[in-house]
Amino acid sequence: MVKLYGAQRCHKTQYYQNYLKTRNISYAFFDVEKNELYAEELRNLYENRRLNFPTITIGKKRLRNPTDKELNKWLQKLK
């Protein structure tokens, strides 16, 4: 499962939403500014407990603001 942690107002988050949608990749979006539970989930992914968004998780793999190439590499493993 692909999860996108971010904020709707963030242009990078919007970029990844568009990226995933245009490739017909189903994902769950977690707005960390509108839901404290999502924010806490994101903090738990990082040792420093910061809201490092956008972050994409694919299974157990965590990608912080990945390049298209890096993201594609991990999305290919879903197939």
Coordinates of C-alpha atoms in Angstrom, one line a residue:
M1 CA 0.0 0.0 0.0
V2 CA 1.2 3.5 -0.9
K3 CA 0.7 6.2 1.7
L4 CA 1.4 9.9 1.2
Y5 CA 1.8 12.0 4.3
G6 CA 1.7 15.7 3.6
A7 CA -0.4 18.9 3.7
Q8 CA -2.9 19.9 1.1
R9 CA -1.4 23.5 1.0
C10 CA 2.1 22.1 0.2
H11 CA 3.1 22.3 -3.5
K12 CA 5.3 19.2 -3.2
T13 CA 2.5 17.2 -1.7
Q14 CA 0.3 18.4 -4.6
Y15 CA 3.0 17.3 -7.0
Y16 CA 3.1 13.7 -5.6
Q17 CA -0.7 13.5 -5.5
N18 CA -0.8 14.4 -9.2
Y19 CA 2.2 12.1 -10.0
L20 CA 0.4 9.1 -8.4
K21 CA -3.0 10.0 -9.9
T22 CA -1.7 10.4 -13.5
R23 CA -0.1 6.9 -13.2
N24 CA -3.3 5.3 -11.8
I25 CA -1.6 4.3 -8.6
S26 CA -3.9 4.0 -5.7
Y27 CA -2.7 5.6 -2.6
A28 CA -4.0 6.9 0.8
F29 CA -3.4 10.6 1.5
F30 CA -2.9 11.7 5.1
D31 CA -3.1 15.4 5.7
V32 CA -0.9 15.9 8.8
E33 CA -2.1 19.5 9.3
K34 CA -5.8 18.5 9.5
N35 CA -5.5 15.3 11.5
E36 CA -3.3 15.0 14.6
L37 CA -3.5 11.1 14.4
Y38 CA -1.8 11.3 10.9
A39 CA 0.7 13.8 12.3
E40 CA 1.6 11.4 15.1
E41 CA 1.9 8.5 12.6
L42 CA 4.3 10.6 10.6
R43 CA 6.4 11.6 13.6
N44 CA 6.7 7.9 14.6
L45 CA 8.4 7.2 11.2
Y46 CA 11.4 9.5 12.2
E47 CA 13.8 9.4 15.1
N48 CA 13.7 13.2 15.4
R49 CA 9.8 13.0 15.5
R50 CA 9.5 15.9 13.1
L51 CA 6.7 16.4 10.6
N52 CA 8.9 15.6 7.6
F53 CA 6.5 15.9 4.7
P54 CA 5.9 15.0 2.1
T55 CA 6.8 11.4 3.0
I56 CA 5.7 8.5 0.9
T57 CA 5.6 5.0 2.3
I58 CA 5.5 1.9 0.1
G59 CA 5.1 -1.1 2.3
K60 CA 7.9 -0.7 4.9
K61 CA 10.0 1.6 2.6
R62 CA 10.0 5.3 3.7
L63 CA 10.7 7.9 1.0
R64 CA 11.2 11.5 2.1
N65 CA 10.6 13.9 -0.8
P66 CA 11.9 11.4 -3.4
T67 CA 13.0 12.1 -6.9
D68 CA 10.8 10.8 -9.7
K69 CA 13.5 8.2 -10.4
E70 CA 13.6 6.9 -6.8
L71 CA 9.8 6.9 -6.5
N72 CA 9.5 5.0 -9.8
K73 CA 12.0 2.4 -8.6
W74 CA 9.9 1.6 -5.6
L75 CA 6.6 1.8 -7.4
Q76 CA 7.8 -0.8 -9.9
K77 CA 8.3 -3.3 -7.0
L78 CA 4.5 -3.1 -6.4
K79 CA 3.7 -4.8 -9.7

